[in-house]
XYZ file of C-alpha atoms in Angstrom:
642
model
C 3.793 -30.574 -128.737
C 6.779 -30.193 -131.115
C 9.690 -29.345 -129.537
C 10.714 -26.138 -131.568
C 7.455 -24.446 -131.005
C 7.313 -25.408 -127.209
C 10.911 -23.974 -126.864
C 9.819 -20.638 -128.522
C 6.750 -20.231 -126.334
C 8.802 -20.834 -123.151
C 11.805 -18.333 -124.429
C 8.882 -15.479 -125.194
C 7.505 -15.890 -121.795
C 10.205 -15.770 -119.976
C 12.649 -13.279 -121.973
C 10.290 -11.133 -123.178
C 7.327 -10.924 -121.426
C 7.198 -8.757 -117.874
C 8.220 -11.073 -115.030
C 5.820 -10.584 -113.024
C 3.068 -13.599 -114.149
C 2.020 -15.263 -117.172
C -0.258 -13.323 -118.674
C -3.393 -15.120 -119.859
C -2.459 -13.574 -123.408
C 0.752 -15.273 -123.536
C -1.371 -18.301 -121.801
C -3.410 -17.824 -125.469
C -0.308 -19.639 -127.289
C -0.888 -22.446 -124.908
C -4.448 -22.955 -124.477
C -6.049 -21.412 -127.755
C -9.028 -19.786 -127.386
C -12.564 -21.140 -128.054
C -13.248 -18.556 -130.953
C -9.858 -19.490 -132.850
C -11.193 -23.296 -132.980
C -14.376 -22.354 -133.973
C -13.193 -19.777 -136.504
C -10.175 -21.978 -137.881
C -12.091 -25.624 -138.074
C -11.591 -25.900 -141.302
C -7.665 -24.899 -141.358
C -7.217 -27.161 -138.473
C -9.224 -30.025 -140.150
C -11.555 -30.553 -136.970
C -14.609 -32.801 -138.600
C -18.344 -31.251 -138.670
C -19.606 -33.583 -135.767
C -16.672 -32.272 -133.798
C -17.706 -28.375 -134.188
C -20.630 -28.694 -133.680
C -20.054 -30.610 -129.944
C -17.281 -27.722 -129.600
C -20.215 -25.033 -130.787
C -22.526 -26.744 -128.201
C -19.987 -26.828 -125.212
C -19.330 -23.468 -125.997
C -22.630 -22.264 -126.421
C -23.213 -23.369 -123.038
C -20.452 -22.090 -121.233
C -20.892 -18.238 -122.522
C -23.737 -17.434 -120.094
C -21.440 -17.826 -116.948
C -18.859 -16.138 -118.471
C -20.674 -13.031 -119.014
C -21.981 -13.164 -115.461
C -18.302 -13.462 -114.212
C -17.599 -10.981 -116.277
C -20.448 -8.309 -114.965
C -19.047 -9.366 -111.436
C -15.598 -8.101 -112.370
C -16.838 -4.745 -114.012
C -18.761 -4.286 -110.886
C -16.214 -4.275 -108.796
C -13.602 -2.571 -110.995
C -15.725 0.371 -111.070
C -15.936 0.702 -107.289
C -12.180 0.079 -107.207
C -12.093 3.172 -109.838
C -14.092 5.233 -107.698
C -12.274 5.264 -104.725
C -8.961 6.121 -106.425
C -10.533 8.925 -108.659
C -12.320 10.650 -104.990
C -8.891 10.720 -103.865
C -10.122 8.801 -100.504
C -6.800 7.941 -99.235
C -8.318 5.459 -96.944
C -5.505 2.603 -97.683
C -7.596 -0.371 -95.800
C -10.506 0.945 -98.318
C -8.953 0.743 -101.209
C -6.625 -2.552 -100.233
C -10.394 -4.076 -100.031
C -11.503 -3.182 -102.786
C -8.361 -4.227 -104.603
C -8.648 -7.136 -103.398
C -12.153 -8.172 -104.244
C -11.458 -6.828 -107.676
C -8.265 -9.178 -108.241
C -10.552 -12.403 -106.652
C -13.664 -11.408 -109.422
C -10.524 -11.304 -111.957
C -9.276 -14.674 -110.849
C -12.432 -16.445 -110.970
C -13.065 -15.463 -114.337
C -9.233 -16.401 -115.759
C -10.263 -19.716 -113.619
C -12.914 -20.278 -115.270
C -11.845 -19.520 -118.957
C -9.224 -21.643 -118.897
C -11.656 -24.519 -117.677
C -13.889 -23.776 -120.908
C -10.707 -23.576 -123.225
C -9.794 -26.837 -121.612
C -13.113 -28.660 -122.067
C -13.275 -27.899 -125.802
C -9.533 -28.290 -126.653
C -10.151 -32.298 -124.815
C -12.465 -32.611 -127.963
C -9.784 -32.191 -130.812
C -6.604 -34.226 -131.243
C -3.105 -33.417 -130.431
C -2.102 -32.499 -133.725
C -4.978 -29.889 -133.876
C -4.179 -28.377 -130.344
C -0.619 -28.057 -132.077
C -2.208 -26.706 -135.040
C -4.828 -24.140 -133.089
C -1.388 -23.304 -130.834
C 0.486 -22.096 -134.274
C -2.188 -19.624 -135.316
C -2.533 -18.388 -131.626
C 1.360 -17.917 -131.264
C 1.237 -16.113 -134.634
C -1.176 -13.408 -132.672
C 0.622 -13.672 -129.139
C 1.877 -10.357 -129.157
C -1.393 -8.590 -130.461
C -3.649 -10.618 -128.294
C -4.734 -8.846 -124.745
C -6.468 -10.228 -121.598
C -10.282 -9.833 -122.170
C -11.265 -9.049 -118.535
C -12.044 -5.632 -117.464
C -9.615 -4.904 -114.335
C -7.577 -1.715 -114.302
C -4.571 -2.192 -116.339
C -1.153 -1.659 -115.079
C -1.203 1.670 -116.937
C -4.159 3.150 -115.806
C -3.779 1.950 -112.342
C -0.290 4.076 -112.465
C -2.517 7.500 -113.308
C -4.656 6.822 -110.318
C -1.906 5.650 -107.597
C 1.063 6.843 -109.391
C 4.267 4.939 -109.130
C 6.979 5.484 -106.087
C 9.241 6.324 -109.275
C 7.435 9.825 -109.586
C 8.051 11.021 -106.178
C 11.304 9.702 -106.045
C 12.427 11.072 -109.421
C 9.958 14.463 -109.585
C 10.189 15.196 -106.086
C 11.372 19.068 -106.950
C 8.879 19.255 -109.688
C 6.042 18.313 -107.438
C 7.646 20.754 -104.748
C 8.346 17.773 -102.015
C 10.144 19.365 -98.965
C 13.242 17.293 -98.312
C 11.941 15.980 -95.125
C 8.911 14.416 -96.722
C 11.233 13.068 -99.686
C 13.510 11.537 -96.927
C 10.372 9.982 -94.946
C 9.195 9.200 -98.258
C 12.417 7.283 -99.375
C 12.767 5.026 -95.641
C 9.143 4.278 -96.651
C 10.236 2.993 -100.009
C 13.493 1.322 -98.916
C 11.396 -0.631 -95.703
C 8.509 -1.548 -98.315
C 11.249 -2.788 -101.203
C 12.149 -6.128 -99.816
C 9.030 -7.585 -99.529
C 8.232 -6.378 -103.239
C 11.512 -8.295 -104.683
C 10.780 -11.469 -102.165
C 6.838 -12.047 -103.306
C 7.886 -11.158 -107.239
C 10.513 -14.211 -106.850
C 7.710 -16.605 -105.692
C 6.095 -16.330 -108.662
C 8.947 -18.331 -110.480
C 7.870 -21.436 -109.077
C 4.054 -21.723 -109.973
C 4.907 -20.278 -113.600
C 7.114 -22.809 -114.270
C 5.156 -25.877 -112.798
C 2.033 -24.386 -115.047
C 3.947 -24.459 -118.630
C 5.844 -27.803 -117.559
C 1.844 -29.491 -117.196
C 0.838 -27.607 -120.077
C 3.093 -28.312 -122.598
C 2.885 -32.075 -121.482
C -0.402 -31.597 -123.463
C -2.301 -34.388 -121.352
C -4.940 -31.396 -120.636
C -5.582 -32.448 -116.676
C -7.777 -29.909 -116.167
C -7.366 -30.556 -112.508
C -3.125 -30.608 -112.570
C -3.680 -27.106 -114.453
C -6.310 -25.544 -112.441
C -4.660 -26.215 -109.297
C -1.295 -24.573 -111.163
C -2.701 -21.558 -112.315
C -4.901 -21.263 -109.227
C -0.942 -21.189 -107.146
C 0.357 -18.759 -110.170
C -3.089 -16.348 -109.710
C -2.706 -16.534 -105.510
C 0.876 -14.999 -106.063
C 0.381 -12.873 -108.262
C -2.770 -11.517 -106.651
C -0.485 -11.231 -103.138
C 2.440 -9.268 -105.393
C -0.423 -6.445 -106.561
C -1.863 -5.806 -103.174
C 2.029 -4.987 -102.079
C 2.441 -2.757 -104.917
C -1.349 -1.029 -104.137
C 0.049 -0.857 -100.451
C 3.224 0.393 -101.138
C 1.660 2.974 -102.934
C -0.917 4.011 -100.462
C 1.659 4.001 -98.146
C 3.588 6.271 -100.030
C 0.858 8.938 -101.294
C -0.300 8.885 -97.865
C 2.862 11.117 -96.531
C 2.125 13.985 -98.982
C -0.728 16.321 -99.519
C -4.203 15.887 -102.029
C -2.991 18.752 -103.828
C 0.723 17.086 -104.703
C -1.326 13.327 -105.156
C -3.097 15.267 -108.188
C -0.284 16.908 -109.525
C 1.924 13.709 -109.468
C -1.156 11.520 -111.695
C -1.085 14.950 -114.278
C 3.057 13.726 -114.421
C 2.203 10.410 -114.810
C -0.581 10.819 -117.337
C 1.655 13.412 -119.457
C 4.781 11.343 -119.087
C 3.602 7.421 -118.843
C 6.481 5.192 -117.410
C 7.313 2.536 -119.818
C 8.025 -0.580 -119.619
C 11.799 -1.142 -118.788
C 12.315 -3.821 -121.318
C 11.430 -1.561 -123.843
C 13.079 1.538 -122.681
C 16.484 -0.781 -122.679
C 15.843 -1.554 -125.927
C 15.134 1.589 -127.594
C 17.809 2.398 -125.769
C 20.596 -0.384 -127.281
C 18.831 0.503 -130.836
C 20.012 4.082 -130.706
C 23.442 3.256 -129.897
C 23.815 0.871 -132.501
C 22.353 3.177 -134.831
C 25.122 5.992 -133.566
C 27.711 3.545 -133.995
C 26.995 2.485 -138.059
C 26.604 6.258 -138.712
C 30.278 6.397 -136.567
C 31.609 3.526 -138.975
C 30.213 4.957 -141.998
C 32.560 8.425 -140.954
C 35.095 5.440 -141.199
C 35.892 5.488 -137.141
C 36.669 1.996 -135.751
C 33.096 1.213 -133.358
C 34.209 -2.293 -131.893
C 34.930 -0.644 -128.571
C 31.105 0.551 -128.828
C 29.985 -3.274 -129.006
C 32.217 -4.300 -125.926
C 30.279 -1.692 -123.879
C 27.326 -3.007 -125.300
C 28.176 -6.327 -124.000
C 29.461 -5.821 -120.893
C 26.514 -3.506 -120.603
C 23.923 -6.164 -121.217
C 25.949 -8.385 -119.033
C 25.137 -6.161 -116.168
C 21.392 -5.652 -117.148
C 21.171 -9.731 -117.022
C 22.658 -10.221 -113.865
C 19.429 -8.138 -112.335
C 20.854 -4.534 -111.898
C 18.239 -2.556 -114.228
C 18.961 1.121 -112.886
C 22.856 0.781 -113.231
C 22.700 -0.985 -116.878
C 20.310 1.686 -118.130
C 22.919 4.509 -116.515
C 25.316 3.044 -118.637
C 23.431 3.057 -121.463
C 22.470 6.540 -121.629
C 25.605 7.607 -121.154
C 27.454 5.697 -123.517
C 24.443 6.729 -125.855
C 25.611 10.931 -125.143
C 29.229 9.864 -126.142
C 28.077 8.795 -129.333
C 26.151 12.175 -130.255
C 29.706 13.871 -128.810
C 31.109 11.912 -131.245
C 29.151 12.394 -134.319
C 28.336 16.071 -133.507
C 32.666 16.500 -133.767
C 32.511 14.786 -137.264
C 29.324 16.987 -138.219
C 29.145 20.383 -137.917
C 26.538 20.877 -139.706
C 23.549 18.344 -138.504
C 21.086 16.777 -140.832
C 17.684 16.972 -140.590
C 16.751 13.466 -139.846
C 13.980 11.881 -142.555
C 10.551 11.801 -140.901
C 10.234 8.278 -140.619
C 13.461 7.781 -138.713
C 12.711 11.034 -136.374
C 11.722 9.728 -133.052
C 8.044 10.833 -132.078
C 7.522 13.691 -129.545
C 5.439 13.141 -126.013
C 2.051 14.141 -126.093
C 1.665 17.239 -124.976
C -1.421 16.123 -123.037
C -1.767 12.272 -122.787
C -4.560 10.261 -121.799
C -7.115 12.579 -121.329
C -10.353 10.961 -120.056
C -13.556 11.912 -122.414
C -16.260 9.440 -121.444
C -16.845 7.619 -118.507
C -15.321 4.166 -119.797
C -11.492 3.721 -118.598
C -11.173 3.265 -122.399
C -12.517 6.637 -123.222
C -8.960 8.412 -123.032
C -6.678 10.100 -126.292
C -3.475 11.463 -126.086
C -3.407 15.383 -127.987
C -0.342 16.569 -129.828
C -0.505 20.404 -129.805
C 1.431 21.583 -133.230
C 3.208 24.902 -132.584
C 1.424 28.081 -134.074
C 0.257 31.420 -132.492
C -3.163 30.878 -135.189
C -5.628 28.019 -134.410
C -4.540 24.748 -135.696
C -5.815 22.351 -137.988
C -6.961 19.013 -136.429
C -6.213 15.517 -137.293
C -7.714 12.665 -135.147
C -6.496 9.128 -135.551
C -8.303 6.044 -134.375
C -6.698 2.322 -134.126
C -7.533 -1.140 -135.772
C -7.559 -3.966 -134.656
C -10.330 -5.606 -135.315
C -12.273 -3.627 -132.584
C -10.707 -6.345 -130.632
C -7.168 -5.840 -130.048
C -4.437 -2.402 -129.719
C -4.955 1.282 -128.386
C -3.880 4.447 -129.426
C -0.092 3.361 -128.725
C -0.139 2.130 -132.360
C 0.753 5.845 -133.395
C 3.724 5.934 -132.381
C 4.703 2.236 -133.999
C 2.892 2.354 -136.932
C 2.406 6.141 -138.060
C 5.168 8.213 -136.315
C 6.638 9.613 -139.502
C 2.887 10.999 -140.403
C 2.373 12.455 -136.908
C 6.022 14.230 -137.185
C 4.670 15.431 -140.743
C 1.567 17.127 -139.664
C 3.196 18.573 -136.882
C 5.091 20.433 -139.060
C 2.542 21.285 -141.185
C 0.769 23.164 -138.093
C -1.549 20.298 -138.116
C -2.291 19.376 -134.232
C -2.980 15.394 -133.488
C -4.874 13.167 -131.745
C -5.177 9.545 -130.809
C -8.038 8.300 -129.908
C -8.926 5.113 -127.601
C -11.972 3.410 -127.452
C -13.944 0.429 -127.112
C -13.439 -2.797 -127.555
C -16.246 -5.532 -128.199
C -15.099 -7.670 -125.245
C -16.228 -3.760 -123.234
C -19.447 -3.533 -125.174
C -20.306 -4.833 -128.728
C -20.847 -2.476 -131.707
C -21.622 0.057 -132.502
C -20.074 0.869 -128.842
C -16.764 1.911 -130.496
C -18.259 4.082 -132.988
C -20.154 5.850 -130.562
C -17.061 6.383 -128.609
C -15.373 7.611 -131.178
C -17.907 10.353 -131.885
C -17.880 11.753 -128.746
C -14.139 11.718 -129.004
C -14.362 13.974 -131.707
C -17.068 16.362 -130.297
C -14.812 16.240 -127.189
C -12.157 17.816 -128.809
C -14.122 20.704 -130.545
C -15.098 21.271 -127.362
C -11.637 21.893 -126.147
C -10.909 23.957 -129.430
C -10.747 27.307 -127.603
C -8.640 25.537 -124.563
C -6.154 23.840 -126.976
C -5.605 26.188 -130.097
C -7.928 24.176 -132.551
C -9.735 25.355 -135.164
C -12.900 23.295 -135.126
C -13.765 23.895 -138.719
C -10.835 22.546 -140.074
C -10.791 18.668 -138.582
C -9.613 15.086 -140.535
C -9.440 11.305 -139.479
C -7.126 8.749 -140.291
C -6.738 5.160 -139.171
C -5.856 1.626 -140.476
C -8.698 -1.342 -141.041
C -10.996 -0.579 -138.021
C -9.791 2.610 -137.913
C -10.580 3.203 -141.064
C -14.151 2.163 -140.431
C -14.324 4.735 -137.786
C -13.528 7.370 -139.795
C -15.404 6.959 -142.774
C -18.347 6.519 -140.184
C -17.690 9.899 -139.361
C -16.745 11.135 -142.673
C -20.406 9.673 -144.182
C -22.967 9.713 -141.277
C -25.433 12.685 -140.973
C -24.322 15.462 -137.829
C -25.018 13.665 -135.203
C -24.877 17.006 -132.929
C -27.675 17.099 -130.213
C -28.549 21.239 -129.807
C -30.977 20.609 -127.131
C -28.631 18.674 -124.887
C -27.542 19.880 -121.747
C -23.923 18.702 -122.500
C -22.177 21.231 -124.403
C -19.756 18.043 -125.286
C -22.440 16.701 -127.506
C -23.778 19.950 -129.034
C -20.693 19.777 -131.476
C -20.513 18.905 -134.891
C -18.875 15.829 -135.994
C -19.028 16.566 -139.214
C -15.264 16.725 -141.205
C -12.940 18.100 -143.631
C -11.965 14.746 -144.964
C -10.920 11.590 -144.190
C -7.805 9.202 -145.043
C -8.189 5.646 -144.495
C -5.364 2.165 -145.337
C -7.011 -1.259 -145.886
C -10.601 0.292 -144.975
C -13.331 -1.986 -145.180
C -16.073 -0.063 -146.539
C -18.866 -2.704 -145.414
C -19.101 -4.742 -142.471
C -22.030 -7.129 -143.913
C -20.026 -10.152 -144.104
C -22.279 -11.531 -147.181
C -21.401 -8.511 -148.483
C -17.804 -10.008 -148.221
C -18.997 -13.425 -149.931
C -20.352 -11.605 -153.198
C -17.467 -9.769 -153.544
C -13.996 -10.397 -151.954
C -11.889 -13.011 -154.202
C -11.609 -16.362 -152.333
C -13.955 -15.208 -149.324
C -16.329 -17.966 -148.950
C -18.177 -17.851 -145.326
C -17.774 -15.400 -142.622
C -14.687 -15.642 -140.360
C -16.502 -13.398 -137.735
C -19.943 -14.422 -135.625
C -22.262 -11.293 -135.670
C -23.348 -12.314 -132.030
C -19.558 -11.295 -130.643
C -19.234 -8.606 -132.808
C -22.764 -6.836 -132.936
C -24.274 -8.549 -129.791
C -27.315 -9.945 -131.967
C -29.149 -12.953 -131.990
C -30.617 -12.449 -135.883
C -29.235 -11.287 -138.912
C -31.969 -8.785 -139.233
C -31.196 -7.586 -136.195
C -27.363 -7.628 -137.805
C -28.531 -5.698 -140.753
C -30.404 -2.692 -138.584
C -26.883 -2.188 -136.741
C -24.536 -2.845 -139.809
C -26.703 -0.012 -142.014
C -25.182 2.614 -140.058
C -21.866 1.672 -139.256
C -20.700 1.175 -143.307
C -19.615 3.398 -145.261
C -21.109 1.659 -148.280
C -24.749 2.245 -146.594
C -23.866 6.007 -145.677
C -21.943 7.776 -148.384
C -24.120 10.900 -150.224
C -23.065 13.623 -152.332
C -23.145 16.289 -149.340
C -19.915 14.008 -148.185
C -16.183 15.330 -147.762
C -13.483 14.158 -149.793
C -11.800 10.271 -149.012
C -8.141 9.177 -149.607
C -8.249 5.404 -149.565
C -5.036 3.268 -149.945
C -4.596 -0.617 -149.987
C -1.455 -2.704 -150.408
C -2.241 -4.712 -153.620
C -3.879 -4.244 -157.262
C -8.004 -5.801 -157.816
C -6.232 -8.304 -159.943
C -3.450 -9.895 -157.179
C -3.984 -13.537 -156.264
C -4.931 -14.292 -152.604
C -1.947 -15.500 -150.974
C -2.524 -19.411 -149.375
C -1.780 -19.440 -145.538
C 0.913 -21.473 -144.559
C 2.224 -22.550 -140.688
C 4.786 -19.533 -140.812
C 1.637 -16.915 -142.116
C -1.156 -18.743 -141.065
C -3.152 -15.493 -141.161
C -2.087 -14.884 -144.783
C -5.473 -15.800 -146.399
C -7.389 -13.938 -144.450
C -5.712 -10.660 -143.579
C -5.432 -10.347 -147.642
C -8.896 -10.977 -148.266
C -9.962 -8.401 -145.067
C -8.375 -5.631 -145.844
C -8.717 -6.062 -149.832
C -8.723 -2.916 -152.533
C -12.291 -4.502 -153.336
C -13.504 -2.424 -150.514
C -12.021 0.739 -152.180
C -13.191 0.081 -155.572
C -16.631 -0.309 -154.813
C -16.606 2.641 -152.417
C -15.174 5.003 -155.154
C -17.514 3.814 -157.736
C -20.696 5.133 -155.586
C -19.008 8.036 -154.970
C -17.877 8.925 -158.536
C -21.963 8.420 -159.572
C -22.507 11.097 -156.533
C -19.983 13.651 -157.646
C -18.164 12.729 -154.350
C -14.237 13.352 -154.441
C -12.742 10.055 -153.190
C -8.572 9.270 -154.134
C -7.974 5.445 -154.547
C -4.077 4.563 -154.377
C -3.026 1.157 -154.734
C 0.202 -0.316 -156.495
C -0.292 1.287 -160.179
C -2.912 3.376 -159.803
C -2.919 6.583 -160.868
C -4.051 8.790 -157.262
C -3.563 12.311 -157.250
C -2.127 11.194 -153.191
C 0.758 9.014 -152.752
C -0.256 9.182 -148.842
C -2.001 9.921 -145.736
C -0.062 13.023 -144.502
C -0.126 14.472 -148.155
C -3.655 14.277 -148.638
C -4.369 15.643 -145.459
C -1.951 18.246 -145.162
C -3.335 19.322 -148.772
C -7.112 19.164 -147.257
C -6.625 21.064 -144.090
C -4.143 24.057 -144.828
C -6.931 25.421 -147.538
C -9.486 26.960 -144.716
C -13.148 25.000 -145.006
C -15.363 28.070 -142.817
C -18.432 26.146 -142.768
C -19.405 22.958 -141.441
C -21.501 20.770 -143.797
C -25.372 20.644 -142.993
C -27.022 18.158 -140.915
C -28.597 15.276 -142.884
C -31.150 12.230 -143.084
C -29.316 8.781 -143.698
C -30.251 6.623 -146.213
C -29.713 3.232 -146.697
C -28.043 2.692 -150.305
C -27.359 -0.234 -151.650
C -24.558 -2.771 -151.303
């Protein structure tokens, strides 16, 4: 493997991913996945005879996979039920921990096998070549299994941090807190001993690896040692727990996963981070007052000196204190503060965060409650991704200066998880979606909503989902006995960036510049043998198919003009080709054509156009402070053509 790229792997996995295993998504960059050979052949050159012995091997291999896979969801959801009962019966749910962590190891175990089998087919430069496109995705790409997350595992057993930290907000009497901390300090050791022996099998994994003689049997046995420790260092942390929420009462055990849930611990990495960005951000706004700020960086260092040398709590202390000197500081030299610009304005907390509305661990949303005494407006925003990648968390990375925007428009928020096809193929996440939304006019009384007046918004898949919403007939059920789906999910309007307004990938051929043959199998993605089969599920996911005059108004915006040329891919973008083409103003253009001939008011804004909306908060801020009363009418869909 060249040299450069096998140093960069090796500095991302150990500097900046957590410490406590390789994760099989960082594992991605090192053993590419079967779909990214199949889907880049032709970039990496593999030869027709070779694809189709990878497409056969493959092929072959999926069956067991998906039975792995049905053993692991099986045994996640028993795991899930225990901790939601609240049965604090430890040797229970250490069990079922435990079988859940062995279902997840045999199917990492036997995933890598497959990736290994097919990658043996291709030649070291194309293993190079397939490990440049997946390190170019390394930090969007998630494990596919279907174990609890760290995350949700914390709002079910939450973390000794909570009691610890929130032990007078969860009303703790100081005896418990004290029996409660020689718990914590007896249980630590053992925590910081197992976390170091998973150094060792890390390491001897990426030294075989990156060898790139593929012995399957050198790696197997490697990442069997790396699994084994890391499966001993999660049963600690589920003891530890157990141990802990054992000394205090149900009552306290539920109000402690409402704090965790409302107030998610991050990761520490990141919370440093943010941290050492604010600072430095305080200190140019310092030496733009003209004060001298080379003291500031000396903290900094010594400050990250301490943080590498292992002691986290006292390095972050230090942080946040140096980071209130700074404000001092400025504050003296500005009396009168400036309103900081939206984008830069750090986004608030939820005010209620992942809120379960289905009965999928993926069917949470986090709910921003805008401050009025009057029923607010309602703004829902789903993720892309690709329906295979991200979660609601992109709001606060990739829209935070809309979100502060609407807030202060007395627009409320939501973010919306759902999901994914490696959960359940499509139209799974639309579904999901939909409920999402009749979930929260459901809660309209509860949460000051006024469910006449409610918009989506998202990016690329996103976008899908919304214009799904925007376009499809009410899909309210009157006669059911769950008042949850007896709501409307009809809208106000809907905003969309790089939408694709059709998901029939020939679709794509006749009319995306450059887009020659499908870069996405209809089996993964729809979970269908045929293409008619394809067609019957694609109909009434796009918007192309759905859109009739009876629809709200759509803001659509893109990133180039119909006319740009489609960028080549090169080993620095090797996604460039394809992200242009998928998210092209194409999709738009055709969209707002059929709804100009149906009278439908649709905004297209690309780079010289002339759109009445220059963005997503405008157009929605414009579309749900004027007062819509009534709810359009239920309708038949009708397939129109593409």
């Amino acid at each position: 493997m060249n040299r450069l790229l096998a140093l960069a792997l090796f500095v991302f996995i150990f500097v900046f991913l957590p410490a406590n295993a390789l994760a099989l998504d960082s594992l991605d960059a090192l053993l590419p996945t079967p779909y990214l050979l199949r889907s880049r052949a032709d970039d990496l050159n593999i030869d027709a005879a070779t694809q189709a012995r990878i497409e056969q091997m493959y092929q072959a291999a999926e069956p067991k996979y998906h039975e792995l896979k049905r053993k692991l969801e099986q045994f996640t959801e028993q795991l899930n039920a225990a901790l939601v009962e609240d049965e604090y019966d430890t040797a229970k749910i250490q069990q079922r921990m435990k079988a859940t962590l062995e279902a997840e190891n045999e199917l990492k175990l036997y995933q890598v096998r497959v990736r290994i089998s097919l990658l043996s087919q291709v030649t070291a430069d194309q293993r190079q070549g397939a490990r440049n496109f997946a390190s170019e995705r390394l930090e969007e790409s998630r494990w596919r299994g279907d174990v609890l997350s760290d995350g949700e595992l914390d709002t079910l057993l939450p973390r000794p941090f909570w009691f610890r930290s929130r032990a007078e907000e969860l009303r703790i009497d100081a005896s418990t807190r004290e029996r409660l901390e020689q718990t914590y300090q007896s249980l630590e050791p053992r925590y910081h001993e197992l976390k170091d022996q998973l150094d060792p099998p890390t390491k001897g994994l990426l030294k075989v690896i990156l060898a790139d003689h593929l012995d399957e049997e050198a790696i197997l046995r490697r990442f069997t040692a790396l699994l084994e420790a890391e499966t001993q260092l999660k049963l600690h942390q589920v003891r530890v727990r157990t141990t802990l929420l054992s000394h205090v009462s149900a009552q306290k055990r539920r109000a402690a996963r409402e704090l965790a849930k409302r107030k998610p611990e991050s990761d520490w990495r990141k919370v440093l981070r943010d941290k050492v960005e604010r600072i430095r951000r305080l200190s140019q706004q310092l030496s733009d007052n003209g004060e001298s700020v080379a003291d500031i960086e000396q903290q900094l260092s010594n400050i990250e000196e301490t943080i590498s040398e292992g002691q986290i709590t006292e390095g972050g202390r230090r942080l946040e204190q140096l980071f209130r000197e700074l404000e001092q500081r400025l504050e003296s030299d500005q009396p009168e503060p400036v309103e900081p610009d939206l984008a830069e304005r750090e986004l608030p907390p939820p005010t209620l965060a992942n809120v379960s509305y289905g009965k999928h661990r993926r069917n949470i949303l986090d709910f921003w409650q805008a401050e009025s005494d009057e029923p607010t407006p309602l703004a829902v925003y789903y993720h892309g991704g690709g329906f295979r990648v991200f979660d609601k968390g992109k709001i606060t990375t990739k829209w935070p200066a809309t979100v502060n925007a609407l807030l202060d428009g007395k627009i409320s928020v939501a973010a919306v998880n759902y999901r994914l096809i490696q959960h359940a193929p499509l139209p799974a996440a639309f579904h999901d979606s939909r409920r999402a939304l009749q979930f929260l006019r459901n809660k309209a009384t509860d949460w000051n909503i006024d469910a006449s007046r409610v918009a989506a918004w998202g990016g690329s898949a996103g976008a899908q989902i919304s214009m799904y919403l925007a376009f499809h007939d009410d899909m309210a059920d009157p006669a059911s006995s769950d008042p949850v789906e007896r709501r409307s999910t009809r809208l106000t309007c809907v905003a969309t960036r790089d939408g694709q307004t059709s998901r029939d990938y020939q679709w794509w051929v006749d009319h995306i510049p450059g887009y020659k043959e499908p870069h996405m199998d209809f089996h993964e993605m729809f979970g269908v043998t045929t293409r008619e089969a394809f067609l019957r599920k694609m109909v009434d996911v796009s918007a192309l198919s759905l859109v009739s005059r009876d629809d709200p108004p759509v803001y659509m915006n893109y990133e180039m003009t119909p006319t740009a040329p489609v960028p080549e891919s090169t080993p620095s973008n090797p996604r460039a080709t394809i992200s242009f083409q998928g998210h092209h103003v194409v999709f738009g253009v055709k969209l707002k054509e059929q709804m100009d001939k149906l009278g439908v008011e649709a905004h297209l804004d690309y780079p010289g156009s002339e759109s009445a909306y220059r963005s997503v908060e405008q157009f929605l801020i414009a579309k749900l402070t004027h007062k819509d009363p009534q709810l359009r009418p239920k309708r038949e869909v009708t397939a129109n053509s593409h």
